[in-house]
Amino acid sequence: LTASEEAREDEPLLEQVPTFAAMAGEGLMRMISVMLAIGLMILVFSMFLLLLGHGAMHMKDHWGAYRAGLERLQRYQDVLIDDLAKEMGVEDAVDERVKNAYDKMLDEAQGMVWELMNHLLAGLTEGVTQLVIVLLYVLFWLAQPLP
């Protein structure tokens, strides 16, 4: 090492004043990294919300088809219960009660799915609002991090 290089190595780093070009370059790189990180987060979260919302809206729009499928399932279960009741010699009154209990259970399951879809769609707006708040927090934190 030469004498001038040794002198620069002995010099404390805190006393070196950064140039404007170094500060501007650091600021530009920080801004690019922040925008890239936030853009990627927005993209991933938006895709998730898009797929979730699309699935929920599809289910709401085609609820008639889901209902028809549920009615077919109920008819199939009624035939199955009738056959089992005949094989076991169960009275018709007990058979009707089993059918009614099973139909009630399927109707409640249908209501639960419908309520879940409504709750899911309502929660999407809350999720988007919270995402915006978190992104703003991350943006300001990444733009000027603590030392």
Short mmCIF file of N, CA, C and O in Angstrom, two decimals:
data_model
loop_
_atom_site.label_atom_id
_atom_site.label_comp_id
_atom_site.label_asym_id
_atom_site.label_seq_id
_atom_site.Cartn_x
_atom_site.Cartn_y
_atom_site.Cartn_z
N LEU A 1 0.83 -1.19 0.00
CA LEU A 1 0.00 0.00 0.00
C LEU A 1 0.88 1.25 0.00
O LEU A 1 1.91 1.31 0.66
N THR A 2 0.41 2.26 -0.66
CA THR A 2 1.15 3.52 -0.68
C THR A 2 0.81 4.31 0.56
O THR A 2 -0.14 3.99 1.29
N ALA A 3 1.52 5.35 0.79
CA ALA A 3 1.32 6.18 1.97
C ALA A 3 -0.04 6.87 1.94
O ALA A 3 -0.70 7.01 2.97
N SER A 4 -0.50 7.31 0.77
CA SER A 4 -1.80 8.00 0.70
C SER A 4 -2.95 7.02 0.94
O SER A 4 -3.95 7.37 1.55
N GLU A 5 -2.80 5.75 0.46
CA GLU A 5 -3.84 4.76 0.70
C GLU A 5 -3.91 4.40 2.18
O GLU A 5 -4.99 4.21 2.72
N GLU A 6 -2.75 4.31 2.83
CA GLU A 6 -2.73 4.02 4.27
C GLU A 6 -3.36 5.15 5.05
O GLU A 6 -4.09 4.92 6.03
N ALA A 7 -3.13 6.37 4.63
CA ALA A 7 -3.71 7.53 5.32
C ALA A 7 -5.23 7.52 5.17
O ALA A 7 -5.96 7.84 6.11
N ARG A 8 -5.73 7.15 3.99
CA ARG A 8 -7.18 7.10 3.79
C ARG A 8 -7.80 5.96 4.58
O ARG A 8 -8.93 6.06 5.05
N GLU A 9 -7.09 4.85 4.76
CA GLU A 9 -7.62 3.74 5.55
C GLU A 9 -7.65 4.09 7.03
O GLU A 9 -8.54 3.61 7.75
N ASP A 10 -6.74 4.88 7.49
CA ASP A 10 -6.72 5.28 8.89
C ASP A 10 -7.77 6.34 9.20
O ASP A 10 -8.13 6.54 10.35
N GLU A 11 -8.24 7.01 8.19
CA GLU A 11 -9.21 8.08 8.37
C GLU A 11 -10.57 7.49 8.74
O GLU A 11 -11.04 6.55 8.12
N PRO A 12 -11.26 8.00 9.78
CA PRO A 12 -12.58 7.47 10.15
C PRO A 12 -13.60 7.68 9.03
O PRO A 12 -13.57 8.68 8.34
N LEU A 13 -14.50 6.73 8.90
CA LEU A 13 -15.51 6.81 7.84
C LEU A 13 -16.52 7.92 8.07
O LEU A 13 -17.06 8.47 7.13
N LEU A 14 -16.82 8.21 9.30
CA LEU A 14 -17.84 9.22 9.59
C LEU A 14 -17.40 10.61 9.19
O LEU A 14 -18.23 11.48 8.96
N GLU A 15 -16.10 10.83 9.08
CA GLU A 15 -15.64 12.16 8.71
C GLU A 15 -15.65 12.37 7.21
O GLU A 15 -15.49 13.48 6.74
N GLN A 16 -15.83 11.28 6.45
CA GLN A 16 -15.90 11.43 5.01
C GLN A 16 -17.29 11.95 4.65
O GLN A 16 -18.30 11.38 5.02
N VAL A 17 -17.34 13.03 3.91
CA VAL A 17 -18.60 13.64 3.52
C VAL A 17 -19.01 13.06 2.17
O VAL A 17 -18.24 13.10 1.22
N PRO A 18 -20.24 12.49 2.09
CA PRO A 18 -20.66 11.92 0.81
C PRO A 18 -20.90 13.02 -0.21
O PRO A 18 -21.37 14.11 0.12
N THR A 19 -20.63 12.72 -1.44
CA THR A 19 -20.85 13.69 -2.51
C THR A 19 -22.32 13.69 -2.89
O THR A 19 -23.09 12.79 -2.55
N PHE A 20 -22.71 14.72 -3.63
CA PHE A 20 -24.10 14.82 -4.06
C PHE A 20 -24.46 13.66 -4.98
O PHE A 20 -25.56 13.12 -4.90
N ALA A 21 -23.54 13.27 -5.84
CA ALA A 21 -23.81 12.17 -6.76
C ALA A 21 -24.05 10.87 -5.99
O ALA A 21 -24.93 10.08 -6.33
N ALA A 22 -23.26 10.63 -4.93
CA ALA A 22 -23.44 9.41 -4.13
C ALA A 22 -24.79 9.44 -3.41
O ALA A 22 -25.49 8.44 -3.36
N MET A 23 -25.14 10.60 -2.87
CA MET A 23 -26.43 10.71 -2.16
C MET A 23 -27.59 10.55 -3.14
O MET A 23 -28.57 9.88 -2.85
N ALA A 24 -27.48 11.18 -4.33
CA ALA A 24 -28.56 11.08 -5.32
C ALA A 24 -28.68 9.64 -5.83
O ALA A 24 -29.79 9.13 -5.99
N GLY A 25 -27.55 8.98 -6.06
CA GLY A 25 -27.58 7.59 -6.51
C GLY A 25 -28.19 6.68 -5.47
O GLY A 25 -28.98 5.79 -5.79
N GLU A 26 -27.82 6.90 -4.20
CA GLU A 26 -28.40 6.09 -3.12
C GLU A 26 -29.90 6.32 -3.01
O GLU A 26 -30.68 5.37 -2.86
N GLY A 27 -30.31 7.57 -3.11
CA GLY A 27 -31.74 7.88 -3.06
C GLY A 27 -32.50 7.27 -4.21
O GLY A 27 -33.60 6.74 -4.04
N LEU A 28 -31.92 7.33 -5.41
CA LEU A 28 -32.57 6.75 -6.58
C LEU A 28 -32.69 5.23 -6.45
O LEU A 28 -33.75 4.66 -6.73
N MET A 29 -31.64 4.58 -6.01
CA MET A 29 -31.67 3.13 -5.84
C MET A 29 -32.66 2.72 -4.75
O MET A 29 -33.36 1.72 -4.88
N ARG A 30 -32.74 3.51 -3.68
CA ARG A 30 -33.70 3.22 -2.62
C ARG A 30 -35.12 3.36 -3.16
O ARG A 30 -35.98 2.52 -2.88
N MET A 31 -35.37 4.40 -3.94
CA MET A 31 -36.71 4.61 -4.49
C MET A 31 -37.07 3.47 -5.45
O MET A 31 -38.19 2.95 -5.40
N ILE A 32 -36.14 3.05 -6.27
CA ILE A 32 -36.41 1.95 -7.20
C ILE A 32 -36.69 0.66 -6.44
O ILE A 32 -37.63 -0.07 -6.75
N SER A 33 -35.90 0.38 -5.40
CA SER A 33 -36.13 -0.86 -4.63
C SER A 33 -37.46 -0.81 -3.89
O SER A 33 -38.16 -1.82 -3.81
N VAL A 34 -37.81 0.35 -3.35
CA VAL A 34 -39.10 0.48 -2.66
C VAL A 34 -40.25 0.28 -3.63
O VAL A 34 -41.20 -0.46 -3.35
N MET A 35 -40.18 0.93 -4.78
CA MET A 35 -41.25 0.80 -5.77
C MET A 35 -41.35 -0.64 -6.28
O MET A 35 -42.44 -1.16 -6.47
N LEU A 36 -40.24 -1.29 -6.47
CA LEU A 36 -40.24 -2.68 -6.91
C LEU A 36 -40.85 -3.59 -5.85
O LEU A 36 -41.70 -4.45 -6.16
N ALA A 37 -40.46 -3.41 -4.60
CA ALA A 37 -41.01 -4.24 -3.51
C ALA A 37 -42.50 -4.01 -3.35
O ALA A 37 -43.28 -4.97 -3.24
N ILE A 38 -42.92 -2.78 -3.35
CA ILE A 38 -44.34 -2.47 -3.18
C ILE A 38 -45.14 -2.93 -4.40
O ILE A 38 -46.24 -3.49 -4.26
N GLY A 39 -44.61 -2.74 -5.58
CA GLY A 39 -45.30 -3.21 -6.78
C GLY A 39 -45.50 -4.72 -6.78
O GLY A 39 -46.56 -5.21 -7.14
N LEU A 40 -44.48 -5.43 -6.35
CA LEU A 40 -44.59 -6.89 -6.27
C LEU A 40 -45.62 -7.31 -5.22
O LEU A 40 -46.42 -8.22 -5.46
N MET A 41 -45.63 -6.64 -4.08
CA MET A 41 -46.61 -6.96 -3.04
C MET A 41 -48.03 -6.69 -3.54
O MET A 41 -48.94 -7.49 -3.32
N ILE A 42 -48.21 -5.56 -4.21
CA ILE A 42 -49.53 -5.22 -4.74
C ILE A 42 -49.97 -6.24 -5.79
O ILE A 42 -51.13 -6.67 -5.81
N LEU A 43 -49.05 -6.64 -6.64
CA LEU A 43 -49.38 -7.61 -7.68
C LEU A 43 -49.81 -8.95 -7.09
O LEU A 43 -50.85 -9.50 -7.48
N VAL A 44 -49.05 -9.45 -6.14
CA VAL A 44 -49.38 -10.75 -5.53
C VAL A 44 -50.71 -10.66 -4.79
O VAL A 44 -51.58 -11.53 -4.95
N PHE A 45 -50.91 -9.63 -3.99
CA PHE A 45 -52.14 -9.51 -3.23
C PHE A 45 -53.33 -9.27 -4.15
O PHE A 45 -54.42 -9.81 -3.92
N SER A 46 -53.13 -8.50 -5.22
CA SER A 46 -54.22 -8.25 -6.17
C SER A 46 -54.63 -9.54 -6.87
O SER A 46 -55.82 -9.78 -7.08
N MET A 47 -53.66 -10.35 -7.25
CA MET A 47 -54.00 -11.62 -7.89
C MET A 47 -54.77 -12.52 -6.94
O MET A 47 -55.73 -13.17 -7.34
N PHE A 48 -54.35 -12.55 -5.68
CA PHE A 48 -55.06 -13.35 -4.69
C PHE A 48 -56.50 -12.86 -4.53
O PHE A 48 -57.45 -13.66 -4.55
N LEU A 49 -56.68 -11.55 -4.38
CA LEU A 49 -58.03 -11.00 -4.22
C LEU A 49 -58.86 -11.22 -5.48
O LEU A 49 -60.07 -11.51 -5.38
N LEU A 50 -58.25 -11.08 -6.64
CA LEU A 50 -58.97 -11.29 -7.88
C LEU A 50 -59.49 -12.71 -7.98
O LEU A 50 -60.67 -12.93 -8.30
N LEU A 51 -58.64 -13.67 -7.70
CA LEU A 51 -59.07 -15.07 -7.77
C LEU A 51 -60.13 -15.40 -6.73
O LEU A 51 -61.11 -16.09 -7.01
N LEU A 52 -59.94 -14.89 -5.52
CA LEU A 52 -60.90 -15.14 -4.46
C LEU A 52 -62.25 -14.50 -4.78
O LEU A 52 -63.31 -15.12 -4.66
N GLY A 53 -62.22 -13.25 -5.20
CA GLY A 53 -63.47 -12.55 -5.55
C GLY A 53 -64.15 -13.16 -6.75
O GLY A 53 -65.38 -13.28 -6.79
N HIS A 54 -63.36 -13.56 -7.74
CA HIS A 54 -63.95 -14.18 -8.93
C HIS A 54 -64.65 -15.49 -8.59
O HIS A 54 -65.75 -15.76 -9.07
N GLY A 55 -64.02 -16.29 -7.73
CA GLY A 55 -64.65 -17.54 -7.32
C GLY A 55 -65.94 -17.32 -6.55
O GLY A 55 -66.95 -18.00 -6.77
N ALA A 56 -65.90 -16.35 -5.65
CA ALA A 56 -67.11 -16.06 -4.86
C ALA A 56 -68.23 -15.50 -5.74
O ALA A 56 -69.40 -15.89 -5.59
N MET A 57 -67.90 -14.61 -6.66
CA MET A 57 -68.93 -14.06 -7.54
C MET A 57 -69.47 -15.14 -8.48
O MET A 57 -70.67 -15.16 -8.78
N HIS A 58 -68.62 -16.03 -8.93
CA HIS A 58 -69.08 -17.13 -9.78
C HIS A 58 -70.07 -18.00 -9.03
O HIS A 58 -71.09 -18.41 -9.58
N MET A 59 -69.76 -18.28 -7.78
CA MET A 59 -70.66 -19.11 -6.99
C MET A 59 -71.99 -18.39 -6.76
O MET A 59 -73.05 -19.01 -6.82
N LYS A 60 -71.93 -17.07 -6.50
CA LYS A 60 -73.18 -16.32 -6.30
C LYS A 60 -73.99 -16.24 -7.58
O LYS A 60 -75.21 -16.36 -7.56
N ASP A 61 -73.31 -16.02 -8.72
CA ASP A 61 -74.03 -15.90 -9.99
C ASP A 61 -74.67 -17.21 -10.42
O ASP A 61 -75.72 -17.22 -11.06
N HIS A 62 -74.05 -18.32 -10.10
CA HIS A 62 -74.55 -19.63 -10.51
C HIS A 62 -75.14 -20.40 -9.33
O HIS A 62 -75.05 -21.62 -9.27
N TRP A 63 -75.74 -19.68 -8.41
CA TRP A 63 -76.28 -20.32 -7.23
C TRP A 63 -77.39 -21.30 -7.59
O TRP A 63 -77.57 -22.32 -6.92
N GLY A 64 -78.12 -21.03 -8.65
CA GLY A 64 -79.19 -21.94 -9.07
C GLY A 64 -78.65 -23.33 -9.39
O GLY A 64 -79.28 -24.34 -9.07
N ALA A 65 -77.49 -23.38 -10.04
CA ALA A 65 -76.89 -24.67 -10.37
C ALA A 65 -76.47 -25.41 -9.10
O ALA A 65 -76.64 -26.63 -8.99
N TYR A 66 -75.93 -24.67 -8.14
CA TYR A 66 -75.55 -25.29 -6.86
C TYR A 66 -76.79 -25.80 -6.13
O TYR A 66 -76.78 -26.87 -5.54
N ARG A 67 -77.85 -25.02 -6.20
CA ARG A 67 -79.11 -25.42 -5.55
C ARG A 67 -79.67 -26.68 -6.22
O ARG A 67 -80.16 -27.59 -5.55
N ALA A 68 -79.62 -26.72 -7.55
CA ALA A 68 -80.12 -27.90 -8.27
C ALA A 68 -79.29 -29.13 -7.89
O ALA A 68 -79.85 -30.23 -7.72
N GLY A 69 -78.01 -28.97 -7.76
CA GLY A 69 -77.15 -30.09 -7.34
C GLY A 69 -77.50 -30.55 -5.94
O GLY A 69 -77.51 -31.76 -5.65
N LEU A 70 -77.79 -29.60 -5.05
CA LEU A 70 -78.19 -29.95 -3.69
C LEU A 70 -79.52 -30.69 -3.69
O LEU A 70 -79.68 -31.67 -2.94
N GLU A 71 -80.45 -30.28 -4.54
CA GLU A 71 -81.75 -30.97 -4.62
C GLU A 71 -81.57 -32.39 -5.16
O GLU A 71 -82.23 -33.32 -4.69
N ARG A 72 -80.67 -32.56 -6.14
CA ARG A 72 -80.39 -33.93 -6.63
C ARG A 72 -79.80 -34.78 -5.52
O ARG A 72 -80.14 -35.95 -5.37
N LEU A 73 -78.90 -34.19 -4.73
CA LEU A 73 -78.31 -34.92 -3.61
C LEU A 73 -79.39 -35.31 -2.60
O LEU A 73 -79.38 -36.43 -2.08
N GLN A 74 -80.33 -34.39 -2.33
CA GLN A 74 -81.42 -34.69 -1.39
C GLN A 74 -82.30 -35.83 -1.92
O GLN A 74 -82.68 -36.72 -1.17
N ARG A 75 -82.61 -35.81 -3.22
CA ARG A 75 -83.42 -36.89 -3.80
C ARG A 75 -82.68 -38.23 -3.71
O ARG A 75 -83.27 -39.25 -3.37
N TYR A 76 -81.39 -38.21 -3.99
CA TYR A 76 -80.60 -39.44 -3.90
C TYR A 76 -80.59 -39.96 -2.46
O TYR A 76 -80.74 -41.16 -2.23
N GLN A 77 -80.42 -39.06 -1.50
CA GLN A 77 -80.40 -39.47 -0.10
C GLN A 77 -81.77 -39.98 0.33
O GLN A 77 -81.86 -40.94 1.11
N ASP A 78 -82.84 -39.39 -0.19
CA ASP A 78 -84.18 -39.88 0.13
C ASP A 78 -84.37 -41.32 -0.37
O ASP A 78 -84.91 -42.17 0.34
N VAL A 79 -83.93 -41.60 -1.59
CA VAL A 79 -84.05 -42.96 -2.14
C VAL A 79 -83.20 -43.92 -1.31
O VAL A 79 -83.65 -45.03 -0.98
N LEU A 80 -82.00 -43.50 -0.95
CA LEU A 80 -81.12 -44.34 -0.15
C LEU A 80 -81.73 -44.62 1.22
O LEU A 80 -81.72 -45.77 1.70
N ILE A 81 -82.30 -43.60 1.85
CA ILE A 81 -82.93 -43.79 3.16
C ILE A 81 -84.15 -44.69 3.04
O ILE A 81 -84.38 -45.56 3.90
N ASP A 82 -84.95 -44.53 1.96
CA ASP A 82 -86.11 -45.42 1.76
C ASP A 82 -85.68 -46.87 1.61
O ASP A 82 -86.27 -47.77 2.22
N ASP A 83 -84.65 -47.10 0.82
CA ASP A 83 -84.16 -48.48 0.62
C ASP A 83 -83.65 -49.07 1.93
O ASP A 83 -83.94 -50.23 2.25
N LEU A 84 -82.88 -48.29 2.67
CA LEU A 84 -82.37 -48.79 3.95
C LEU A 84 -83.50 -49.03 4.95
O LEU A 84 -83.46 -50.00 5.72
N ALA A 85 -84.50 -48.15 4.94
CA ALA A 85 -85.62 -48.32 5.86
C ALA A 85 -86.41 -49.59 5.54
O ALA A 85 -86.85 -50.31 6.44
N LYS A 86 -86.57 -49.88 4.25
CA LYS A 86 -87.28 -51.11 3.86
C LYS A 86 -86.49 -52.35 4.26
O LYS A 86 -87.06 -53.34 4.70
N GLU A 87 -85.17 -52.29 4.08
CA GLU A 87 -84.34 -53.44 4.44
C GLU A 87 -84.35 -53.69 5.94
O GLU A 87 -84.30 -54.84 6.38
N MET A 88 -84.39 -52.63 6.72
CA MET A 88 -84.32 -52.77 8.18
C MET A 88 -85.70 -52.85 8.81
O MET A 88 -85.80 -53.02 10.03
N GLY A 89 -86.74 -52.64 8.05
CA GLY A 89 -88.08 -52.72 8.59
C GLY A 89 -88.43 -51.55 9.49
O GLY A 89 -89.13 -51.71 10.50
N VAL A 90 -87.96 -50.36 9.15
CA VAL A 90 -88.23 -49.15 9.94
C VAL A 90 -89.61 -48.63 9.57
O VAL A 90 -90.02 -48.67 8.41
N GLU A 91 -90.32 -48.08 10.57
CA GLU A 91 -91.66 -47.53 10.33
C GLU A 91 -91.56 -46.30 9.44
O GLU A 91 -90.54 -45.62 9.39
N ASP A 92 -92.66 -46.00 8.76
CA ASP A 92 -92.69 -44.84 7.85
C ASP A 92 -92.52 -43.53 8.61
O ASP A 92 -91.91 -42.59 8.09
N ALA A 93 -93.02 -43.44 9.82
CA ALA A 93 -92.90 -42.20 10.61
C ALA A 93 -91.42 -41.91 10.93
O ALA A 93 -90.96 -40.77 10.85
N VAL A 94 -90.71 -42.95 11.29
CA VAL A 94 -89.27 -42.78 11.59
C VAL A 94 -88.54 -42.43 10.30
O VAL A 94 -87.64 -41.57 10.30
N ASP A 95 -88.92 -43.07 9.20
CA ASP A 95 -88.31 -42.79 7.91
C ASP A 95 -88.49 -41.32 7.54
O ASP A 95 -87.56 -40.67 7.08
N GLU A 96 -89.68 -40.79 7.73
CA GLU A 96 -89.96 -39.37 7.42
C GLU A 96 -89.14 -38.45 8.31
O GLU A 96 -88.63 -37.41 7.85
N ARG A 97 -89.02 -38.80 9.59
CA ARG A 97 -88.23 -37.95 10.50
C ARG A 97 -86.76 -37.93 10.09
O ARG A 97 -86.12 -36.88 10.14
N VAL A 98 -86.24 -39.08 9.68
CA VAL A 98 -84.83 -39.13 9.23
C VAL A 98 -84.66 -38.27 7.98
O VAL A 98 -83.70 -37.50 7.87
N LYS A 99 -85.62 -38.39 7.04
CA LYS A 99 -85.55 -37.57 5.82
C LYS A 99 -85.62 -36.08 6.15
O LYS A 99 -84.85 -35.28 5.60
N ASN A 100 -86.55 -35.73 7.02
CA ASN A 100 -86.69 -34.31 7.39
C ASN A 100 -85.43 -33.79 8.08
O ASN A 100 -84.99 -32.66 7.84
N ALA A 101 -84.85 -34.59 8.96
CA ALA A 101 -83.63 -34.17 9.66
C ALA A 101 -82.49 -34.00 8.67
O ALA A 101 -81.72 -33.03 8.73
N TYR A 102 -82.38 -34.94 7.73
CA TYR A 102 -81.31 -34.84 6.74
C TYR A 102 -81.52 -33.64 5.82
O TYR A 102 -80.58 -32.90 5.51
N ASP A 103 -82.78 -33.42 5.38
CA ASP A 103 -83.06 -32.26 4.53
C ASP A 103 -82.78 -30.96 5.26
O ASP A 103 -82.25 -30.01 4.67
N LYS A 104 -83.13 -30.91 6.53
CA LYS A 104 -82.87 -29.71 7.32
C LYS A 104 -81.37 -29.47 7.44
O LYS A 104 -80.90 -28.33 7.33
N MET A 105 -80.61 -30.54 7.64
CA MET A 105 -79.16 -30.40 7.75
C MET A 105 -78.57 -29.87 6.43
O MET A 105 -77.72 -28.98 6.45
N LEU A 106 -79.05 -30.37 5.29
CA LEU A 106 -78.55 -29.89 4.00
C LEU A 106 -78.95 -28.43 3.75
O LEU A 106 -78.17 -27.64 3.21
N ASP A 107 -80.17 -28.07 4.15
CA ASP A 107 -80.60 -26.68 4.00
C ASP A 107 -79.76 -25.74 4.86
O ASP A 107 -79.41 -24.64 4.42
N GLU A 108 -79.43 -26.17 6.07
CA GLU A 108 -78.58 -25.34 6.92
C GLU A 108 -77.17 -25.24 6.36
O GLU A 108 -76.53 -24.19 6.44
N ALA A 109 -76.69 -26.33 5.77
CA ALA A 109 -75.36 -26.28 5.13
C ALA A 109 -75.38 -25.32 3.95
O ALA A 109 -74.43 -24.56 3.74
N GLN A 110 -76.48 -25.31 3.20
CA GLN A 110 -76.61 -24.38 2.09
C GLN A 110 -76.63 -22.94 2.60
O GLN A 110 -75.96 -22.07 2.03
N GLY A 111 -77.36 -22.70 3.65
CA GLY A 111 -77.38 -21.35 4.23
C GLY A 111 -76.01 -20.93 4.74
O GLY A 111 -75.62 -19.77 4.61
N MET A 112 -75.28 -21.88 5.28
CA MET A 112 -73.95 -21.58 5.79
C MET A 112 -73.00 -21.22 4.64
O MET A 112 -72.22 -20.27 4.74
N VAL A 113 -73.10 -21.94 3.53
CA VAL A 113 -72.26 -21.63 2.36
C VAL A 113 -72.62 -20.25 1.81
O VAL A 113 -71.74 -19.45 1.47
N TRP A 114 -73.89 -19.94 1.73
CA TRP A 114 -74.34 -18.64 1.23
C TRP A 114 -73.82 -17.52 2.13
O TRP A 114 -73.34 -16.50 1.66
N GLU A 115 -73.93 -17.71 3.43
CA GLU A 115 -73.44 -16.70 4.36
C GLU A 115 -71.92 -16.56 4.28
O GLU A 115 -71.38 -15.46 4.38
N LEU A 116 -71.23 -17.68 4.08
CA LEU A 116 -69.78 -17.63 3.93
C LEU A 116 -69.39 -16.82 2.70
O LEU A 116 -68.46 -16.00 2.75
N MET A 117 -70.10 -17.00 1.59
CA MET A 117 -69.82 -16.23 0.38
C MET A 117 -70.06 -14.73 0.62
O MET A 117 -69.26 -13.90 0.21
N ASN A 118 -71.15 -14.39 1.27
CA ASN A 118 -71.43 -12.98 1.56
C ASN A 118 -70.36 -12.40 2.48
O ASN A 118 -69.91 -11.26 2.29
N HIS A 119 -69.97 -13.15 3.49
CA HIS A 119 -68.94 -12.69 4.42
C HIS A 119 -67.60 -12.53 3.71
O HIS A 119 -66.86 -11.58 3.96
N LEU A 120 -67.31 -13.44 2.80
CA LEU A 120 -66.06 -13.37 2.06
C LEU A 120 -66.02 -12.13 1.18
O LEU A 120 -65.01 -11.41 1.15
N LEU A 121 -67.10 -11.86 0.48
CA LEU A 121 -67.13 -10.68 -0.37
C LEU A 121 -67.09 -9.39 0.44
O LEU A 121 -66.46 -8.41 0.03
N ALA A 122 -67.72 -9.39 1.60
CA ALA A 122 -67.68 -8.20 2.45
C ALA A 122 -66.28 -8.00 3.03
O ALA A 122 -65.83 -6.86 3.20
N GLY A 123 -65.59 -9.08 3.33
CA GLY A 123 -64.25 -8.97 3.89
C GLY A 123 -63.20 -8.51 2.90
O GLY A 123 -62.13 -8.04 3.30
N LEU A 124 -63.48 -8.63 1.61
CA LEU A 124 -62.50 -8.21 0.61
C LEU A 124 -62.23 -6.71 0.69
O LEU A 124 -61.08 -6.28 0.57
N THR A 125 -63.26 -5.91 0.91
CA THR A 125 -63.04 -4.47 0.99
C THR A 125 -62.21 -4.11 2.22
O THR A 125 -61.34 -3.24 2.16
N GLU A 126 -62.46 -4.79 3.32
CA GLU A 126 -61.66 -4.55 4.52
C GLU A 126 -60.21 -4.93 4.28
O GLU A 126 -59.29 -4.22 4.69
N GLY A 127 -59.99 -6.03 3.60
CA GLY A 127 -58.63 -6.47 3.30
C GLY A 127 -57.90 -5.49 2.40
O GLY A 127 -56.72 -5.21 2.60
N VAL A 128 -58.59 -4.95 1.41
CA VAL A 128 -57.96 -3.98 0.52
C VAL A 128 -57.59 -2.72 1.28
O VAL A 128 -56.50 -2.16 1.10
N THR A 129 -58.47 -2.26 2.16
CA THR A 129 -58.18 -1.07 2.96
C THR A 129 -56.97 -1.31 3.85
O THR A 129 -56.07 -0.45 3.94
N GLN A 130 -56.90 -2.43 4.50
CA GLN A 130 -55.75 -2.72 5.35
C GLN A 130 -54.48 -2.84 4.53
O GLN A 130 -53.40 -2.42 4.98
N LEU A 131 -54.56 -3.39 3.33
CA LEU A 131 -53.40 -3.50 2.46
C LEU A 131 -52.87 -2.11 2.11
O LEU A 131 -51.65 -1.89 2.12
N VAL A 132 -53.75 -1.20 1.80
CA VAL A 132 -53.32 0.16 1.45
C VAL A 132 -52.61 0.81 2.64
O VAL A 132 -51.55 1.44 2.47
N ILE A 133 -53.13 0.63 3.83
CA ILE A 133 -52.50 1.21 5.02
C ILE A 133 -51.12 0.60 5.24
O ILE A 133 -50.15 1.32 5.50
N VAL A 134 -51.01 -0.71 5.12
CA VAL A 134 -49.71 -1.37 5.31
C VAL A 134 -48.73 -0.94 4.24
O VAL A 134 -47.55 -0.69 4.52
N LEU A 135 -49.20 -0.83 3.00
CA LEU A 135 -48.30 -0.40 1.92
C LEU A 135 -47.80 1.02 2.15
O LEU A 135 -46.62 1.30 1.88
N LEU A 136 -48.66 1.90 2.61
CA LEU A 136 -48.20 3.26 2.92
C LEU A 136 -47.17 3.24 4.05
O LEU A 136 -46.16 3.95 3.98
N TYR A 137 -47.40 2.43 5.06
CA TYR A 137 -46.44 2.31 6.15
C TYR A 137 -45.10 1.79 5.64
O TYR A 137 -44.04 2.34 5.96
N VAL A 138 -45.14 0.75 4.82
CA VAL A 138 -43.91 0.18 4.27
C VAL A 138 -43.21 1.18 3.36
O VAL A 138 -41.99 1.31 3.39
N LEU A 139 -43.98 1.91 2.57
CA LEU A 139 -43.40 2.90 1.68
C LEU A 139 -42.63 3.95 2.46
O LEU A 139 -41.47 4.26 2.15
N PHE A 140 -43.23 4.52 3.49
CA PHE A 140 -42.55 5.54 4.28
C PHE A 140 -41.38 4.95 5.07
O PHE A 140 -40.34 5.60 5.23
N TRP A 141 -41.51 3.72 5.53
CA TRP A 141 -40.42 3.11 6.29
C TRP A 141 -39.24 2.83 5.37
O TRP A 141 -38.09 3.08 5.73
N LEU A 142 -39.51 2.28 4.18
CA LEU A 142 -38.43 1.97 3.27
C LEU A 142 -37.80 3.22 2.64
O LEU A 142 -36.61 3.24 2.31
N ALA A 143 -38.58 4.28 2.51
CA ALA A 143 -38.04 5.50 1.93
C ALA A 143 -37.06 6.17 2.88
O ALA A 143 -36.09 6.77 2.44
N GLN A 144 -37.27 6.06 4.15
CA GLN A 144 -36.36 6.67 5.13
C GLN A 144 -36.19 5.72 6.31
O GLN A 144 -36.75 5.94 7.38
N PRO A 145 -35.38 4.66 6.16
CA PRO A 145 -35.23 3.69 7.24
C PRO A 145 -34.44 4.28 8.41
O PRO A 145 -33.70 5.25 8.26
N LEU A 146 -34.64 3.67 9.55
CA LEU A 146 -33.89 4.10 10.73
C LEU A 146 -32.42 3.71 10.59
O LEU A 146 -32.11 2.72 9.94
N PRO A 147 -31.50 4.47 11.19
CA PRO A 147 -30.08 4.12 11.04
C PRO A 147 -29.73 2.82 11.75
O PRO A 147 -30.36 2.36 12.62
#
